[in-house]
Short mmCIF file of C-alpha atoms in Angstrom, two decimals:
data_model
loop_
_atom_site.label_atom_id
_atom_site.label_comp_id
_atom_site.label_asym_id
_atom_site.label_seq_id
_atom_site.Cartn_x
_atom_site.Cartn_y
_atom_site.Cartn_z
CA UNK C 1 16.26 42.72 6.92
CA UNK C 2 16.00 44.02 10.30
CA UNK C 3 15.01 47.54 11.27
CA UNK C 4 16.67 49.90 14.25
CA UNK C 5 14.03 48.74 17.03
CA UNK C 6 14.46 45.12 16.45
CA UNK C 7 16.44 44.84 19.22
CA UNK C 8 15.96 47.57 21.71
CA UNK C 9 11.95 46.70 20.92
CA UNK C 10 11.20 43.29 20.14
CA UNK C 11 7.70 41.64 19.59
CA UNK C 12 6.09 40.31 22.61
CA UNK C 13 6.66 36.19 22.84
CA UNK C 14 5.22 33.32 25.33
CA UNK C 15 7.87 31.08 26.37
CA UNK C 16 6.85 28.03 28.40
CA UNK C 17 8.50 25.46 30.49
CA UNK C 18 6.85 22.12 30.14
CA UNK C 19 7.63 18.60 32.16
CA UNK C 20 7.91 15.18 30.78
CA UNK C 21 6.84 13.06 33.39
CA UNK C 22 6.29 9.27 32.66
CA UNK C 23 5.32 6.30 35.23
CA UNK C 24 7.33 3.02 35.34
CA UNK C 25 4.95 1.58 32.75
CA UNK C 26 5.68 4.97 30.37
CA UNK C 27 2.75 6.32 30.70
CA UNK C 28 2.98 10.50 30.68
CA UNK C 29 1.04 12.34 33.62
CA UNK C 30 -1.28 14.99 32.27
CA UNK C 31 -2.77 17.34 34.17
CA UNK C 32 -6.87 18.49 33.87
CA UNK C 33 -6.40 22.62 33.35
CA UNK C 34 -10.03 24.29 35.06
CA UNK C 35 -9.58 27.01 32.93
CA UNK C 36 -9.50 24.76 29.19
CA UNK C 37 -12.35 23.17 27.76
CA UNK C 38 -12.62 20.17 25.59
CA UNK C 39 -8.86 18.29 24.56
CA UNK C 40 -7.67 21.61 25.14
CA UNK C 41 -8.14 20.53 28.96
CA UNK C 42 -5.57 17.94 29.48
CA UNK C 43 -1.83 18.68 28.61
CA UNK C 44 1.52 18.39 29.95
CA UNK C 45 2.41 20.08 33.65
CA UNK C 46 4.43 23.26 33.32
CA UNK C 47 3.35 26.40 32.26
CA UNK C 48 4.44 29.98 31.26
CA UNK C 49 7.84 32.00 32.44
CA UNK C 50 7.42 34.93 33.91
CA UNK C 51 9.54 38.03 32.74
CA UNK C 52 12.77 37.22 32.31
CA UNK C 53 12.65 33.58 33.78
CA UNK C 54 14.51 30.79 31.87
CA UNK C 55 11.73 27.98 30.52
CA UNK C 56 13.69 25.34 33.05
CA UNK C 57 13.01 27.31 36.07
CA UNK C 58 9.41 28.42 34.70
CA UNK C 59 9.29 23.75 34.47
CA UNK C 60 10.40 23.55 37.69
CA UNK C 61 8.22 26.26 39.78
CA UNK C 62 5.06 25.19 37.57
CA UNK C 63 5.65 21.49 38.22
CA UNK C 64 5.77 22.29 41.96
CA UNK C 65 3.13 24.21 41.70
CA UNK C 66 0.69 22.05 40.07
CA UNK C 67 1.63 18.55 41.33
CA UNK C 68 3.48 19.32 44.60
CA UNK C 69 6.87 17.43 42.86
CA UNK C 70 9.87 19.19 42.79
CA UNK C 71 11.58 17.97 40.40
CA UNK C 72 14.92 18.63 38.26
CA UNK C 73 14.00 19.62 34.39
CA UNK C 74 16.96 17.42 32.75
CA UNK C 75 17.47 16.71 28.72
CA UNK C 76 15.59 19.38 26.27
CA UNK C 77 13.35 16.82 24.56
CA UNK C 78 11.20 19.23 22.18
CA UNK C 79 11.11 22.88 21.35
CA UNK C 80 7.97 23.75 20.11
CA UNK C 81 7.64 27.02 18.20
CA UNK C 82 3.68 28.08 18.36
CA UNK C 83 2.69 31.10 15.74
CA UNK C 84 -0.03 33.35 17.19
CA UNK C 85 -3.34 32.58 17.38
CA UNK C 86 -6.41 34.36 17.86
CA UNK C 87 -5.62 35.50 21.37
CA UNK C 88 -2.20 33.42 21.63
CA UNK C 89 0.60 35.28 21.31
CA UNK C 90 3.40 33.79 19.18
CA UNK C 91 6.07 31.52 21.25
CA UNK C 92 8.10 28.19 22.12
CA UNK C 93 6.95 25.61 24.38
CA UNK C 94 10.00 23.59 25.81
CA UNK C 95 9.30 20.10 26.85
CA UNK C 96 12.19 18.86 29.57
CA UNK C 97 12.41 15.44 30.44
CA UNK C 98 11.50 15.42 34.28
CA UNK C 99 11.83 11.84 34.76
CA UNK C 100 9.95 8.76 35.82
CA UNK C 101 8.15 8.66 39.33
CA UNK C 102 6.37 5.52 40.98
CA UNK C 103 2.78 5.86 39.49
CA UNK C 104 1.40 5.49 43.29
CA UNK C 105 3.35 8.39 43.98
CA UNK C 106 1.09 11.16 45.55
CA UNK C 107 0.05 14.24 43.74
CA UNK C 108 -1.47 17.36 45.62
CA UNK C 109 -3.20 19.65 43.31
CA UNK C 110 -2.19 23.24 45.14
CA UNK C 111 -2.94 24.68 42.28
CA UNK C 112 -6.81 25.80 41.98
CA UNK C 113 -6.06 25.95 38.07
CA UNK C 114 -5.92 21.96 38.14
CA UNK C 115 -8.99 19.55 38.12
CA UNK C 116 -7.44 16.24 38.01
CA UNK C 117 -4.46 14.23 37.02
CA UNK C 118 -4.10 11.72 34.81
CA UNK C 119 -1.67 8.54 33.66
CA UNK C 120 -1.52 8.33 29.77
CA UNK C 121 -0.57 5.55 27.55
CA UNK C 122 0.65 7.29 24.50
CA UNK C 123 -1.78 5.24 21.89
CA UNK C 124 -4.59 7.32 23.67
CA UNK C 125 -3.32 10.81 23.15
CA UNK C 126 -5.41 11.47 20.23
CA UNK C 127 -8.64 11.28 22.06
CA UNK C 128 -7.72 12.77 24.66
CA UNK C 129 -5.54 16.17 23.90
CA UNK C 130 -5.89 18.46 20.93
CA UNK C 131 -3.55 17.55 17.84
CA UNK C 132 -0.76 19.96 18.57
CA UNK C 133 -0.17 18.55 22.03
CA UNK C 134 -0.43 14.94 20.91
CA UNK C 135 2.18 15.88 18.20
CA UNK C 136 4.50 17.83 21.17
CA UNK C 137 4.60 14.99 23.38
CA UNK C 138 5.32 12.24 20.91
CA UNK C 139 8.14 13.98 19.73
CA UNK C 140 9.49 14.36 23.07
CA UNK C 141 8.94 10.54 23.53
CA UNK C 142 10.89 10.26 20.00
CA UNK C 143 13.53 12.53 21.42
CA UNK C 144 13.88 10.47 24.82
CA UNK C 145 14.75 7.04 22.63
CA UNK C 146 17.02 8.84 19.84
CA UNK C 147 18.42 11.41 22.16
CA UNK C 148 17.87 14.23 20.61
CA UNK C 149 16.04 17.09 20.87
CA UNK C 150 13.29 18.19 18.13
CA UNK C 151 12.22 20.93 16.77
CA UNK C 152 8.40 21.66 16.04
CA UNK C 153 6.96 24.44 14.13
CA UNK C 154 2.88 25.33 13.73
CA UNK C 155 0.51 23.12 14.12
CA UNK C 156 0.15 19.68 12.75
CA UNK C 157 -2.02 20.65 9.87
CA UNK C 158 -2.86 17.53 8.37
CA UNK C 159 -3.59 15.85 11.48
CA UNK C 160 -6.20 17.87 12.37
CA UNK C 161 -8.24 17.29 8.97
CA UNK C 162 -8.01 14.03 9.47
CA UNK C 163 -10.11 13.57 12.53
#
């Protein structure tokens, strides 16, 4: 049931714009975040939207901004719905499929937020990014070969235990 302010005053949600970007041997660049710790560090390139930004744009100016690519976000691979958490506000991550560049291709980092880059084959995911992300990106690497685009809610529970 919704109440009067539902709409005029909705509850505060993240939405992020994140890039799919594999090498010719389909490996996914992940970028090194200085501000994460632990597998929280590594993770896709992309970030947040600002106010009233769609997620593609908010792909776009974040891959530019961290890698010095500009780059087209094409095919919605994965929508990612995050609940809150501790300090995380509740929202949807958006995973666009940004292509495959040359793996010699050059990244800048002008971003001071990024460390390093890194080429990933996907069987090493799971020691090197949290659970959730490992999750997000194989489904968008599911959603590249079928073609369509999945939906992801939470955090993959069971996953976690098991490590």
């Amino acid at each position: 049931m919704h109440n009067d302010s539902d709409f005029t005053d909705p509850p505060p949600r993240r939405l992020a714009g994140l890039a799919l970007i594999r090498n010719e041997r389909g490996a996914v660049l992940l970028v090194e975040k200085t501000y994460r710790t632990g597998r929280e560090r590594f993770g896709l390139v992309g970030g947040s939207a600002q106010p009233g930004e769609p997620a593609a744009i908010a792909c776009q100016r974040e891959t530019r901004k961290e890698t010095g690519l500009l780059l087209v976000p094409g095919q919605v691979l994965t929508i990612h719905h995050m609940p809150a958490n501790g300090d995380a506000r509740e929202g949807h991550n958006i995973v666009f499929d940004c292509g495959t560049i040359n793996a010699a291709t050059r990244l800048t980092r002008p971003a001071a937020e990024i460390a390093d880059f890194r080429w990933t084959e996907p069987e090493e995911l799971d020691d090197l990014v949290a659970p959730y992300q490992a999750w997000r990106i194989r489904a968008a690497l599911t959603a590249l070969t079928s073609g369509r685009t999945v939906y992801l809610s939470g955090h993959p529970i069971a996953q976690e235990t098991n490590r």
